[in-house]
Each structure stands twice: as structure tokens, then as C-alpha cells.
Amino acid sequence: LRHLITSYSSVIKQYYIECLSTLDSNDLQSNIKNLNMSCTEDESILLTSFYNTITTLATSTSADLRALRLDWFRMQAYTS
């Protein structure tokens, strides 16, 4: 199994990026609209940053998920 994962890591990464940029971004956008009333300004900024990062993944040639991870850590730190 490990050999298969390492052999097809680029295919798995591309699939993950396509799912994030299409399905997950649409769900996130609808959730942001629903939560906008009850979120603080900081939470709203972080969620919008999530959305912007995810939607730009499809157009970038090499996906860099560091910004998404950083925003995720910020959200976790903010809500804890």
C-alpha cells in the first residue's frame, strides 16, 4: 500500500486539489453566507481567506497548501 501511495502521489494530490477547489469551495461559500450573521469580524475574515485560498488552488500550477494550513491553525487558535 505504501508503494502505491508513493507511486501515485501526484494523482492523489491532483484529485484532492480538484475536490477542494470545486466541491468544498461551493459548500464553504454557502456556509460562510449562513454564518455571516453570527460570526465575529475576525472569524469572517478567516473564513473568507479559506475560501479565497481554496478557489485559487484550481488555477495555480503548483498547489501550495501552506496558506490554507496557516489559516486553519489561526482558526483553531482563535476558537480555543
PDB file of C-alpha atoms in Angstrom:
ATOM      1  CA  LEU A   1       0.000   0.000   0.000  1.00  0.00           C
ATOM      2  CA  ARG A   2       2.834   2.386   0.833  1.00  0.00           C
ATOM      3  CA  HIS A   3       4.404   1.753  -2.566  1.00  0.00           C
ATOM      4  CA  LEU A   4       1.125   2.527  -4.339  1.00  0.00           C
ATOM      5  CA  ILE A   5       0.674   5.759  -2.423  1.00  0.00           C
ATOM      6  CA  THR A   6       4.187   6.954  -3.204  1.00  0.00           C
ATOM      7  CA  SER A   7       3.875   5.904  -6.835  1.00  0.00           C
ATOM      8  CA  TYR A   8       0.600   7.739  -7.377  1.00  0.00           C
ATOM      9  CA  SER A   9       1.082  10.650  -5.007  1.00  0.00           C
ATOM     10  CA  SER A  10       0.772  13.208  -7.807  1.00  0.00           C
ATOM     11  CA  VAL A  11      -2.560  11.702  -8.915  1.00  0.00           C
ATOM     12  CA  ILE A  12      -3.861  11.696  -5.340  1.00  0.00           C
ATOM     13  CA  LYS A  13      -2.730  15.292  -4.826  1.00  0.00           C
ATOM     14  CA  GLN A  14      -4.409  16.439  -8.050  1.00  0.00           C
ATOM     15  CA  TYR A  15      -7.649  14.672  -7.080  1.00  0.00           C
ATOM     16  CA  TYR A  16      -7.578  16.284  -3.635  1.00  0.00           C
ATOM     17  CA  ILE A  17      -6.975  19.737  -5.118  1.00  0.00           C
ATOM     18  CA  GLU A  18      -9.831  19.333  -7.591  1.00  0.00           C
ATOM     19  CA  CYS A  19     -12.190  18.267  -4.803  1.00  0.00           C
ATOM     20  CA  LEU A  20     -11.145  21.214  -2.650  1.00  0.00           C
ATOM     21  CA  SER A  21     -11.457  23.765  -5.406  1.00  0.00           C
ATOM     22  CA  THR A  22     -14.856  22.606  -6.676  1.00  0.00           C
ATOM     23  CA  LEU A  23     -16.984  20.741  -4.155  1.00  0.00           C
ATOM     24  CA  ASP A  24     -15.563  22.061  -0.919  1.00  0.00           C
ATOM     25  CA  SER A  25     -15.354  25.663  -2.086  1.00  0.00           C
ATOM     26  CA  ASN A  26     -19.042  25.661  -3.036  1.00  0.00           C
ATOM     27  CA  ASP A  27     -20.024  24.232   0.348  1.00  0.00           C
ATOM     28  CA  LEU A  28     -17.758  26.650   2.166  1.00  0.00           C
ATOM     29  CA  GLN A  29     -19.222  29.619   0.330  1.00  0.00           C
ATOM     30  CA  SER A  30     -22.774  28.656   1.279  1.00  0.00           C
ATOM     31  CA  ASN A  31     -21.729  28.060   4.893  1.00  0.00           C
ATOM     32  CA  ILE A  32     -19.996  31.436   5.047  1.00  0.00           C
ATOM     33  CA  LYS A  33     -23.178  33.130   3.849  1.00  0.00           C
ATOM     34  CA  ASN A  34     -25.205  31.321   6.522  1.00  0.00           C
ATOM     35  CA  LEU A  35     -22.692  32.037   9.290  1.00  0.00           C
ATOM     36  CA  ASN A  36     -22.035  35.645   8.367  1.00  0.00           C
ATOM     37  CA  MET A  37     -24.752  36.845  10.719  1.00  0.00           C
ATOM     38  CA  SER A  38     -23.371  35.067  13.783  1.00  0.00           C
ATOM     39  CA  CYS A  39     -19.603  35.332  13.173  1.00  0.00           C
ATOM     40  CA  THR A  40     -17.283  37.904  14.573  1.00  0.00           C
ATOM     41  CA  GLU A  41     -15.308  40.022  12.147  1.00  0.00           C
ATOM     42  CA  ASP A  42     -12.107  38.020  12.732  1.00  0.00           C
ATOM     43  CA  GLU A  43     -13.853  34.710  12.094  1.00  0.00           C
ATOM     44  CA  SER A  44     -15.420  36.098   8.948  1.00  0.00           C
ATOM     45  CA  ILE A  45     -12.025  37.260   7.683  1.00  0.00           C
ATOM     46  CA  LEU A  46     -10.505  33.825   8.304  1.00  0.00           C
ATOM     47  CA  LEU A  47     -13.366  32.021   6.581  1.00  0.00           C
ATOM     48  CA  THR A  48     -13.136  34.335   3.597  1.00  0.00           C
ATOM     49  CA  SER A  49      -9.406  33.691   3.452  1.00  0.00           C
ATOM     50  CA  PHE A  50     -10.128  29.942   3.444  1.00  0.00           C
ATOM     51  CA  TYR A  51     -12.481  30.405   0.542  1.00  0.00           C
ATOM     52  CA  ASN A  52     -10.084  32.585  -1.444  1.00  0.00           C
ATOM     53  CA  THR A  53      -7.217  30.141  -0.951  1.00  0.00           C
ATOM     54  CA  ILE A  54      -9.307  27.136  -1.942  1.00  0.00           C
ATOM     55  CA  THR A  55     -10.696  28.756  -5.076  1.00  0.00           C
ATOM     56  CA  THR A  56      -7.240  29.783  -6.287  1.00  0.00           C
ATOM     57  CA  LEU A  57      -5.952  26.216  -5.982  1.00  0.00           C
ATOM     58  CA  ALA A  58      -7.549  25.191  -9.270  1.00  0.00           C
ATOM     59  CA  THR A  59      -5.883  27.980 -11.223  1.00  0.00           C
ATOM     60  CA  SER A  60      -2.391  27.578  -9.784  1.00  0.00           C
ATOM     61  CA  THR A  61       0.100  25.310 -11.483  1.00  0.00           C
ATOM     62  CA  SER A  62       1.682  24.071  -8.279  1.00  0.00           C
ATOM     63  CA  ALA A  63      -0.635  23.890  -5.325  1.00  0.00           C
ATOM     64  CA  ASP A  64       0.826  25.332  -2.167  1.00  0.00           C
ATOM     65  CA  LEU A  65      -1.308  24.472   0.829  1.00  0.00           C
ATOM     66  CA  ARG A  66       0.774  26.399   3.364  1.00  0.00           C
ATOM     67  CA  ALA A  67      -1.584  29.380   3.367  1.00  0.00           C
ATOM     68  CA  LEU A  68      -4.556  27.096   3.944  1.00  0.00           C
ATOM     69  CA  ARG A  69      -2.794  25.299   6.786  1.00  0.00           C
ATOM     70  CA  LEU A  70      -1.785  28.595   8.374  1.00  0.00           C
ATOM     71  CA  ASP A  71      -5.361  29.890   8.223  1.00  0.00           C
ATOM     72  CA  TRP A  72      -6.572  26.610   9.716  1.00  0.00           C
ATOM     73  CA  PHE A  73      -4.130  26.942  12.632  1.00  0.00           C
ATOM     74  CA  ARG A  74      -5.217  30.549  13.132  1.00  0.00           C
ATOM     75  CA  MET A  75      -8.853  29.489  13.252  1.00  0.00           C
ATOM     76  CA  GLN A  76      -8.080  26.743  15.766  1.00  0.00           C
ATOM     77  CA  ALA A  77      -6.101  29.132  17.951  1.00  0.00           C
ATOM     78  CA  TYR A  78      -8.799  31.785  17.729  1.00  0.00           C
ATOM     79  CA  THR A  79     -11.617  29.430  18.695  1.00  0.00           C
ATOM     80  CA  SER A  80      -9.782  27.646  21.505  1.00  0.00           C
TER      81      SER A  80
END
